[in-house]
XYZ file of C-alpha atoms in Angstrom:
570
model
C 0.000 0.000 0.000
C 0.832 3.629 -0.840
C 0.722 6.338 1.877
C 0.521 10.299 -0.336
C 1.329 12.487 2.663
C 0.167 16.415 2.067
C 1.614 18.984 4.598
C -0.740 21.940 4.263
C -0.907 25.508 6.143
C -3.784 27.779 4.815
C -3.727 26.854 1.651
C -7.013 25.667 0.232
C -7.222 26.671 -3.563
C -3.441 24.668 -3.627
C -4.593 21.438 -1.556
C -8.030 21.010 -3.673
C -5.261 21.172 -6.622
C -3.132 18.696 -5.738
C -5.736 16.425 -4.009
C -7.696 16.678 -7.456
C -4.457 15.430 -9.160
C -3.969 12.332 -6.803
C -7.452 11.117 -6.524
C -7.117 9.761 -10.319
C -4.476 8.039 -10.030
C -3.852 5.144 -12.648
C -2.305 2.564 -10.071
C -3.439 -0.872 -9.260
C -1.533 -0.733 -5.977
C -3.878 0.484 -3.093
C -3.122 4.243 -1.998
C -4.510 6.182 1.160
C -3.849 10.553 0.258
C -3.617 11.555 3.858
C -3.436 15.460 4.445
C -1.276 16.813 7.184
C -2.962 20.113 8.123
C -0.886 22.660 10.368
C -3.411 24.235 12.628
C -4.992 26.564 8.966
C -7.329 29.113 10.635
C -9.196 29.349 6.897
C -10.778 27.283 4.950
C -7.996 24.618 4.035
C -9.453 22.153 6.560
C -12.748 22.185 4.759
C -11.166 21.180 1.574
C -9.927 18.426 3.066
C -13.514 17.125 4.554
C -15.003 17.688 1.283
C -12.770 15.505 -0.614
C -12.234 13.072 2.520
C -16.905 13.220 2.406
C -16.656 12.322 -1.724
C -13.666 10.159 -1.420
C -14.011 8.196 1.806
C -11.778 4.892 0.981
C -8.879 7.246 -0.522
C -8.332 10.692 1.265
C -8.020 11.131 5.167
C -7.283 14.483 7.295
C -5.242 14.639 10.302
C -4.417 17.752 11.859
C -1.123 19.002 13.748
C -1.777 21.782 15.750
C 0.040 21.020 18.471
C 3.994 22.143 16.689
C 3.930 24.872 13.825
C 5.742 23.804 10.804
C 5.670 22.029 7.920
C 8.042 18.673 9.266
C 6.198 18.379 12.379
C 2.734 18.036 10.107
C 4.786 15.599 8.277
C 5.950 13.653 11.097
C 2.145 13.397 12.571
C 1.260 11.795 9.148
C 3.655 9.338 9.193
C 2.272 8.422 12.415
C -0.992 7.416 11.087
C 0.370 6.018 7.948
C -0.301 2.337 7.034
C 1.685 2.213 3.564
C 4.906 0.654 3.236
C 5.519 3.521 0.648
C 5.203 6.968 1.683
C 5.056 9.654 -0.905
C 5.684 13.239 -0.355
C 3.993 15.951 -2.281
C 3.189 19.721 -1.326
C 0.146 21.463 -1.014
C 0.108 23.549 -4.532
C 1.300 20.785 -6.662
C -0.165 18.967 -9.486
C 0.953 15.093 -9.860
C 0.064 13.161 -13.400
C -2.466 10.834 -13.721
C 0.946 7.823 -13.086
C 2.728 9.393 -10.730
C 2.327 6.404 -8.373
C 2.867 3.619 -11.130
C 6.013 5.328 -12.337
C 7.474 5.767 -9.063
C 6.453 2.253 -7.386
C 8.153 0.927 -10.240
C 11.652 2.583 -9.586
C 11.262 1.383 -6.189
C 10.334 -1.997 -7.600
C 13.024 -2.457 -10.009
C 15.991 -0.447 -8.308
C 15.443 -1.626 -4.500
C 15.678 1.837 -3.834
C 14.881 3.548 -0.540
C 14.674 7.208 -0.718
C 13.587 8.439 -4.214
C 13.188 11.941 -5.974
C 11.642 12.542 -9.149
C 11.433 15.940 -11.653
C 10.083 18.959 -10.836
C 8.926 21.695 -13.509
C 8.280 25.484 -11.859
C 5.125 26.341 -13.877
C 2.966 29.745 -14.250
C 0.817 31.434 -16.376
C 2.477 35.112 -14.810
C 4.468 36.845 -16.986
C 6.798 38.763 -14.488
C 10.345 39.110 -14.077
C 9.878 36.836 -10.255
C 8.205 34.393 -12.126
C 10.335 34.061 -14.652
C 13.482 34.129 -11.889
C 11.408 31.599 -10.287
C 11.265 29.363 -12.978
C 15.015 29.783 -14.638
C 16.231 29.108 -11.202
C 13.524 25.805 -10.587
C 14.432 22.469 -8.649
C 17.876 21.146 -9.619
C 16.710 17.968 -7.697
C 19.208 15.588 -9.804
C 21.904 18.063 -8.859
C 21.504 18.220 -5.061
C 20.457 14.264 -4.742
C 24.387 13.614 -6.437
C 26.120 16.571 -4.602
C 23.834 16.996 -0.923
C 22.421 13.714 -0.430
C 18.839 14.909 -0.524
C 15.735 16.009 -2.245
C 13.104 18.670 -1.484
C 10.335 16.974 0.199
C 7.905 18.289 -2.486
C 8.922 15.171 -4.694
C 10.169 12.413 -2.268
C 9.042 9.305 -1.850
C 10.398 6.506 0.643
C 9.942 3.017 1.969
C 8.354 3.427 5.815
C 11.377 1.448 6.822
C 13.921 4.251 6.147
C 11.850 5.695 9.116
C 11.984 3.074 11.234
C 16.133 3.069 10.697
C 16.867 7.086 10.930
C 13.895 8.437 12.347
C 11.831 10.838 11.583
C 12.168 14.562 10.269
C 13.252 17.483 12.429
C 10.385 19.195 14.116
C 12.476 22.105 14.849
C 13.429 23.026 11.457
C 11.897 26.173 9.745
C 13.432 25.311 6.571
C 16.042 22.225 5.514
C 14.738 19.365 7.073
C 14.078 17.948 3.614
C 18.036 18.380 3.068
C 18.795 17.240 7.422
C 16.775 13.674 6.823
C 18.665 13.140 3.505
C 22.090 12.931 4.697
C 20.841 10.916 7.370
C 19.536 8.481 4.671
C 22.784 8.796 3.215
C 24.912 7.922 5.907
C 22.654 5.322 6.926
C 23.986 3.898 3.776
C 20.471 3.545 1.843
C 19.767 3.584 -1.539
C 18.706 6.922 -2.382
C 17.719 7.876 -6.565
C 16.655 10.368 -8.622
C 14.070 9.548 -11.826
C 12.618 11.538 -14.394
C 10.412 9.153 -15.670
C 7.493 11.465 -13.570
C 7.544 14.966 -13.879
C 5.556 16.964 -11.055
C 4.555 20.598 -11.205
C 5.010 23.280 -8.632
C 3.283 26.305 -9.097
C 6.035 30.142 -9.449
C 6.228 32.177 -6.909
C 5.368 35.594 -9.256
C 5.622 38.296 -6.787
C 9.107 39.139 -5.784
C 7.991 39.392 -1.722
C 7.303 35.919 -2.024
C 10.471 35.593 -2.952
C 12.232 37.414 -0.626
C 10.381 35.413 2.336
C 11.243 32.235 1.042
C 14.832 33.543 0.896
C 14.351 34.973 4.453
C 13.207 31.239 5.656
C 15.845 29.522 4.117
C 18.194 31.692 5.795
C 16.723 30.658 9.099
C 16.959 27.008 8.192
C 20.232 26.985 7.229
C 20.936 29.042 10.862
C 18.850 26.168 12.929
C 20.999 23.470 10.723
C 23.940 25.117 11.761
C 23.151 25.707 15.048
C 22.006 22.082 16.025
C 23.841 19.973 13.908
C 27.561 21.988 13.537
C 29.253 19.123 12.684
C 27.241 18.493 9.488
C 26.480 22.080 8.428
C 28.566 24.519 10.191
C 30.251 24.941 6.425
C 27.097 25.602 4.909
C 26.130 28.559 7.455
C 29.303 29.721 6.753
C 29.229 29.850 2.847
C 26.335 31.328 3.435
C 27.926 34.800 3.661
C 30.682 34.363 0.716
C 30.580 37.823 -1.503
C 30.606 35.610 -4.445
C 26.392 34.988 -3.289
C 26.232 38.988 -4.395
C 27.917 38.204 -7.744
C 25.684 39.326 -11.033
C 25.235 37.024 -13.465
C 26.074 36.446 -16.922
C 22.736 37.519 -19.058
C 23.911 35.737 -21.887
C 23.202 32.552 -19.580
C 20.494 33.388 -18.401
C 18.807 33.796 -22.333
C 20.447 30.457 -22.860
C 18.688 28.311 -19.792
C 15.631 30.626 -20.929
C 15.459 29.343 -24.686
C 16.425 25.756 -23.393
C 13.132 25.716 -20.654
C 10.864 27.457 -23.288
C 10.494 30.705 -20.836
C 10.559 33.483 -23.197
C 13.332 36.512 -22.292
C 14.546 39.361 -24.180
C 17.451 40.817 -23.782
C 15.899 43.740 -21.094
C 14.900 41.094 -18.643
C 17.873 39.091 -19.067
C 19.844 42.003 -17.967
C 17.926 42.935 -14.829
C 17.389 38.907 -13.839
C 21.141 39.263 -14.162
C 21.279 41.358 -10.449
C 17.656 40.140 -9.920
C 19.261 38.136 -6.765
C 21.282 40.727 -5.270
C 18.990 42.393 -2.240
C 17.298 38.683 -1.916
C 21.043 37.478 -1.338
C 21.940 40.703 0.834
C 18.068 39.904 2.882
C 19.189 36.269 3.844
C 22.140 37.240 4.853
C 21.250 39.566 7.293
C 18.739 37.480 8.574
C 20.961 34.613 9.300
C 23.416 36.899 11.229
C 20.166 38.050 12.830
C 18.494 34.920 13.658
C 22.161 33.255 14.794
C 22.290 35.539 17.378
C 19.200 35.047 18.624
C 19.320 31.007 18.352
C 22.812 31.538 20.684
C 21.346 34.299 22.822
C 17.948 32.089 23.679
C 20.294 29.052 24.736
C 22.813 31.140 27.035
C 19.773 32.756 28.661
C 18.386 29.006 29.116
C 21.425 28.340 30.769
C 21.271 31.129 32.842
C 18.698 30.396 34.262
C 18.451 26.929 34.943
C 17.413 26.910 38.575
C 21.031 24.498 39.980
C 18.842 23.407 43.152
C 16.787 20.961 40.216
C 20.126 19.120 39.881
C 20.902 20.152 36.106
C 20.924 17.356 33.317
C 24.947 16.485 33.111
C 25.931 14.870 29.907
C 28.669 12.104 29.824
C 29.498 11.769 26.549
C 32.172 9.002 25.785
C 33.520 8.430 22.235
C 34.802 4.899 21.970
C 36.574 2.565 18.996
C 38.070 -0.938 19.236
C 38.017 -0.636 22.966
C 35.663 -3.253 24.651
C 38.493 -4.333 27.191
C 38.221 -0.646 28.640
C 35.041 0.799 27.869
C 33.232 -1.488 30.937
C 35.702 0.541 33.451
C 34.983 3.582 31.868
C 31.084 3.344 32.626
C 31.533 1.718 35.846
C 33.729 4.969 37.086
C 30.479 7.327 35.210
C 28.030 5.371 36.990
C 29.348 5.709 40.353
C 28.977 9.485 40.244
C 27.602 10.678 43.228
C 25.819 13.138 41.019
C 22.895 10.942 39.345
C 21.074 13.363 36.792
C 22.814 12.318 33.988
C 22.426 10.735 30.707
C 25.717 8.410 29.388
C 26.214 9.183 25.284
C 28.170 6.191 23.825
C 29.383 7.078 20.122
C 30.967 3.886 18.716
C 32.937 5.169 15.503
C 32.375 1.726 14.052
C 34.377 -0.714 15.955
C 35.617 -3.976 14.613
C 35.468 -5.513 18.199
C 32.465 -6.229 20.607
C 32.472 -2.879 21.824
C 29.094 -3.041 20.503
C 27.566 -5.598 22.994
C 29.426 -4.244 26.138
C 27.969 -1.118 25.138
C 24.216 -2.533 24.715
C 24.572 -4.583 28.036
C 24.984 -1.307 29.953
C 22.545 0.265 28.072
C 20.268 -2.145 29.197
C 21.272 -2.106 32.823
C 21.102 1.802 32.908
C 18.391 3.476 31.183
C 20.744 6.955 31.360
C 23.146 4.731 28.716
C 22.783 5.755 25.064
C 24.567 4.145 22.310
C 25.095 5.268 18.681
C 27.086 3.694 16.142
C 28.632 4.885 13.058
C 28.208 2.430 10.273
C 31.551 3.266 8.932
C 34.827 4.328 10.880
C 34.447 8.628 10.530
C 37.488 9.486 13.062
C 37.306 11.335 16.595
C 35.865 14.808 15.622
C 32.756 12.949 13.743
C 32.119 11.168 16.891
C 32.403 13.727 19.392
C 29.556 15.885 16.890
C 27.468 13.011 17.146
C 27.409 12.753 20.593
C 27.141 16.404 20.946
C 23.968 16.311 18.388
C 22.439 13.624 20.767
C 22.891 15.125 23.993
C 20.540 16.963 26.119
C 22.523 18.473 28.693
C 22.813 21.411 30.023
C 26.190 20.743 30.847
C 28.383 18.231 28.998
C 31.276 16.426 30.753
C 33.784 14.370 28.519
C 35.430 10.949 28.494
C 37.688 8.952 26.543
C 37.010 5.523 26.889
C 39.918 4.493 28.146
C 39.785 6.658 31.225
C 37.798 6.835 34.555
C 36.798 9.402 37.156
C 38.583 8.689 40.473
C 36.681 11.175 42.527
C 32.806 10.191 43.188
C 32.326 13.620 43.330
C 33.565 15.064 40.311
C 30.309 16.273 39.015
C 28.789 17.430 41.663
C 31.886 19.305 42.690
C 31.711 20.885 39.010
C 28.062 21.900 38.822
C 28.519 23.639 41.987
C 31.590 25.274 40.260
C 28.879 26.568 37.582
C 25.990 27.188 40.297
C 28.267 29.225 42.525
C 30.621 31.927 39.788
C 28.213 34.468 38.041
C 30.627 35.318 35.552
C 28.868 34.099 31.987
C 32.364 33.938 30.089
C 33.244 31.180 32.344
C 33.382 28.080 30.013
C 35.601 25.265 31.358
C 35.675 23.575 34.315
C 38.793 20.863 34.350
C 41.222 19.390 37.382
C 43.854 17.527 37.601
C 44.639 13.719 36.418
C 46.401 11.028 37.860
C 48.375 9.412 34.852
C 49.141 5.560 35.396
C 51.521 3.910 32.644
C 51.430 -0.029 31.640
C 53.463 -0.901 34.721
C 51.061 0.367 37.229
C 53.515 3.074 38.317
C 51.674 6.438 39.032
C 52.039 10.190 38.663
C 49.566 12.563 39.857
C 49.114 16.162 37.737
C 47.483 19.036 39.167
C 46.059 21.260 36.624
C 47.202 24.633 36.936
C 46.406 28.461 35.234
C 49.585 29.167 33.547
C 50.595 32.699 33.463
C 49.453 33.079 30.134
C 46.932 30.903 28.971
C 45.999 31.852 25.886
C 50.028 31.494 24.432
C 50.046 27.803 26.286
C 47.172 26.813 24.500
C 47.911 28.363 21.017
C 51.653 26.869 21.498
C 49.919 23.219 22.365
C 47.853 22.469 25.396
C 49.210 20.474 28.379
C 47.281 22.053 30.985
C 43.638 21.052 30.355
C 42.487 17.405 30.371
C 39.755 15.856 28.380
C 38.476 13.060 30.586
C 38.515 15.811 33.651
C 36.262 18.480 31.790
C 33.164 20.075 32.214
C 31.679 22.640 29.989
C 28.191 24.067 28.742
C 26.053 22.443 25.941
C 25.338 25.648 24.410
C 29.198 27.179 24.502
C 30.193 23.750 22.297
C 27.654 24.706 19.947
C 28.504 27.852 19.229
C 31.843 27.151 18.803
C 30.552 24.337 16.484
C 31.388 21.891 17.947
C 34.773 19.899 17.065
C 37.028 20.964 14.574
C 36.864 17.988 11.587
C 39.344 19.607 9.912
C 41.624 18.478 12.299
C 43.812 15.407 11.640
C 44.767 14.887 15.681
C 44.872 17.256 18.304
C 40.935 17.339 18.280
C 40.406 18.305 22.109
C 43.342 20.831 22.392
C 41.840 22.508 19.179
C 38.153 22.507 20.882
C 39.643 24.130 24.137
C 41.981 26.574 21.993
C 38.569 27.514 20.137
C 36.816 28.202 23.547
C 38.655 30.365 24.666
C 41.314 32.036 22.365
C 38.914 32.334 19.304
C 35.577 33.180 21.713
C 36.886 34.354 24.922
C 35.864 32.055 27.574
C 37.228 31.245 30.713
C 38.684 28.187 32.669
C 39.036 27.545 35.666
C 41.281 24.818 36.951
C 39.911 22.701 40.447
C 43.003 21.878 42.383
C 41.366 18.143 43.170
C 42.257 15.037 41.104
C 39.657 13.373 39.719
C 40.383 11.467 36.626
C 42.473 8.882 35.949
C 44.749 8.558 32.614
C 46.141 5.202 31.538
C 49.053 4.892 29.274
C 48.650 1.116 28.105
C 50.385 1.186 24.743
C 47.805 0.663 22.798
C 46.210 3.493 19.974
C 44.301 6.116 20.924
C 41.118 7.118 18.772
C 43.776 9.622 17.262
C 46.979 8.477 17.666
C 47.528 6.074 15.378
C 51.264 6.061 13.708
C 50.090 5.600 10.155
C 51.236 8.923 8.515
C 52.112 10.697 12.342
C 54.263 13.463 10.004
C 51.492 13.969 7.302
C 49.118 14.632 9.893
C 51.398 16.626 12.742
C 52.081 18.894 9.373
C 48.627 19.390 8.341
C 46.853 19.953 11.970
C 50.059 22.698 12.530
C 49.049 24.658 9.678
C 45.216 24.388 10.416
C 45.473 25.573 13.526
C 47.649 28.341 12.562
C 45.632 29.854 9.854
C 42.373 29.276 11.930
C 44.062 31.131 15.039
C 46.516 33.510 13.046
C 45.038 36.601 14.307
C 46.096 35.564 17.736
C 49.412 33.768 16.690
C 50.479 37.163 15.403
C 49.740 38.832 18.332
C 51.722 35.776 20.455
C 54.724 35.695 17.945
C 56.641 33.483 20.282
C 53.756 31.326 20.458
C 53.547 30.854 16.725
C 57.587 30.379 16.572
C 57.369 27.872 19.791
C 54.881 25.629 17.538
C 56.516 25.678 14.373
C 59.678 24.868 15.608
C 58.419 22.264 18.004
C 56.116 20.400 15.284
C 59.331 20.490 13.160
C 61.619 18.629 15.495
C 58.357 15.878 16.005
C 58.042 15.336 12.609
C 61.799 14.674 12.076
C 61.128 12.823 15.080
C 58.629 10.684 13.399
């Protein structure tokens, strides 16, 4: 069976369009049109009775009023879904008459999972917005080969791809079409693109509409950003690159005109040529805009979590090829005399039963979480994931190797938080007791150096992972950890704190974690091309942090000379 999902907000002359398209379908499969309304305040939800009064065996309305926005209407629909295909359309779109033959047979004959099909823009306006609108269309072939993803205005999926990466993001304004792709994609599903069906979405004619489309994209690129930094961090970034202001070449734009049969002249080529520019210039400012107010909302959330409610602390632990240590790891987490917590296991795809120690505290501990990367993605990539699954308000970290000594090392650090009213404070670390493969033992108190900033930019040394507490919010505005980086992944994270954003740390004279030197690789220490990757993390770091190098000179000589000698060393 077929599930045709319609998200609709106050949009009745597009749904009785689009439901008038799907209710003739030429299909001998059985199909169910179920339409997702959003809480419409007009009409729209009358449309949908009408059709659901004529059509009682095909169309069915269910109504999400509870969460604005367009995912959240799609997510309530999938909910009440009983195909095993579900197929996305919008509410303005007209599908032809085998639509749902042409695409049940790609699914048939590819064993594909996640499909998109052809989109024409289509109007009957004849100004210059609908024309932009049209030249500039759905490149859904293009994005599907170079994003992963395809608007969900012409997707269509098996029910199972649900059941294996969940459902769409509620949150999301705007991207959640392109969010749940790459999920699909690193779930390692078959996703493909056909243009055996072509649907049609209606022009947006009047430039406003435009320009609030461009304004909502903005803030979907800034949520993105914002709650998944490891995955689109870049893209918020790119997102204010001149080259988005640049004019166009008219001469192209009368070529992709004559090609799509949209008549231009040489007038309207010219002005279509700069036609982007304030839309560009809009989006930008709103995603500065809305950034800010994404970051300011979470550090006011922070300030004013009331400490006496015991604050959610999140343990998050990022773990490969170590099931001999991982069990003392979570035993020392556990033991915490500080119980609000929730344990994020991120197995970067481990060759080893890390797997099954990891599920049989899971199912001791309902605070255990465990995620796995299907394919090995390296230390950064599984420190974002756990930092895109956790719910803390504060976030401790863990390598797996390690364990807390101290009981009381979370409480102790809350109360660190509770008790100093200065907001730039952003680390909270101690000292470590460091025990090499002979059992012999060295105890390190963590210390402010006299200048922190040059100690960190010349290395690190003085803060420990496995001993450090920090806010939720703080690591994503920083965005999270540096992927760029070939080793050196924590030291860069703690550099970024608080060189690049200002923060504070302050060191607890206590020791509380305990470091093990056993020989065997860390997560990011492994020999194989040690020089290659020394090089390249040296002159990361050094571009990234240059402003601050130059004003540290013996800082940036200190770490060129000293990465020098290690990789002669190596």
């Amino acid at each position: 069976m077929i599930s045709v999902i319609i998200p609709v907000y106050n949009d009745p002359q597009g749904l009785e369009a689009t439901l008038a398209s799907l209710v003739v379908q030429n299909t001998s499969d059985l199909f169910e049109i179920i339409v997702a309304d959003n809480g419409s305040i007009d009409h729209t939800q009358q449309v949908a009775n009408d059709f659901e009064h004529r059509f009682p065996s095909l169309v069915r309305l269910v109504i999400e009023s509870d969460q604005q926005g367009s995912y959240a209407a799609r997510n309530k629909a999938i909910i009440n879904a009983k195909g095993k295909l579900l197929f996305f359309v919008d509410a303005d779109m007209v599908a032809p008459p085998d639509y749902l033959e042409k695409i049940t047979a790609v699914f048939q004959e590819n064993d594909a999972d996640y499909v998109g099909c052809k989109v024409d823009v289509v109007t009957d306006k004849k100004t210059l917005a609908a024309k932009y609108n049209q030249l500039g269309g759905f490149k859904v072939d293009a994005d599907l080969k170079s994003n992963h993803f395809v608007p969900t205005c012409c997707l269509s999926i098996k029910k199972d791809v649900i059941e294996q990466v969940g459902n769409f993001d509620a949150r999301l304004e705007s991207g959640g079409d392109y969010e749940f792709g790459t999920r699909v994609y690193r779930a390692g599903l078959q996703q493909l693109y056909t243009d055996s069906v072509t649907l049609k979405h209606p022009a947006r004619w009047k430039y406003r509409s435009l320009m609030n489309k461009s304004r909502r994209v903005a803030r979907g690129i800034c949520q993105l950003a914002y709650y998944y930094p490891d995955r689109f961090w870049s893209r918020y970034l790119k997102y204010f690159s001149l080259t988005r202001h640049k004019p166009k070449s008219p001469w192209s734009m009368i070529k992709r005109a004559k090609s799509a049969n949209i008549p231009l002249n040489l007038w309207e080529a010219l002005v279509l040529s700069v036609f982007h520019i304030p839309l560009t210039i809009s989006s930008s400012k709103e995603a500065r805009r809305f950034m800010m107010q994404l970051q300011q909302q979470a550090e006011l959330s922070s300030e004013k979590t009331p400490f006496t409610n015991e604050p959610l602390v999140s343990v998050n632990i990022t773990t490969y090829n170590r099931a001999n240590f991982l069990g003392r790891c979570l035993d020392s987490v556990l033991s915490q005399s500080y119980k609000n917590i929730e344990v994020i296991i991120v197995d970067d795809a481990s060759s080893d039963n890390t797997s099954e120690v990891a599920e049989q505290y899971r199912r001791k501990d309902s605070r255990v979480k465990y995620f796995r990367h299907e394919r090995n993605q390296g230390n950064a990539y599984a420190r974002n994931t756990a930092l895109k699954n956790c719910q803390g308000t504060f976030v401790a970290f863990m390598d797996d190797d390690d364990e807390w000594v101290d009981t009381d090392k979370l409480i102790k650090q809350v109360k660190i938080f509770s008790d100093n009213t200065d907001p730039k404070l952003g680390i909270v670390c101690s000292g470590v007791k460091v025990i090499d493969a002979k059992d012999n033992e060295e105890l390190k108190q963590a210390k402010m150096p006299p200048n922190l900033i040059s100690t960190l930019l010349k290395g690190n040394g003085v803060i420990h992972n496995s001993t450090v507490m920090t806010r939720r919010n703080i690591m994503t505005k920083v965005g999270g950890f540096d992927t760029k980086m070939p080793r050196g992944i924590d030291s860069e994270f703690f550099r970024t704190v608080v060189v690049k954003y200002g923060y504070k740390v302050h060191f607890m004279p206590d020791i509380t974690a305990a470091y093990h030197e056993h020989g065997e690789g860390r997560m990011t220490t492994n020999k194989k091309n040690a020089a290659a990757k020394t090089w390249k993390a040296n002159t990361h770091v050094i571009r990234k942090h240059l402003g601050s190098f130059l004003l540290h000179p013996g800082a940036l000589s200190y770490r060129i000379l000293s990465r020098f000698k290690k990789i002669v060393a190596n």
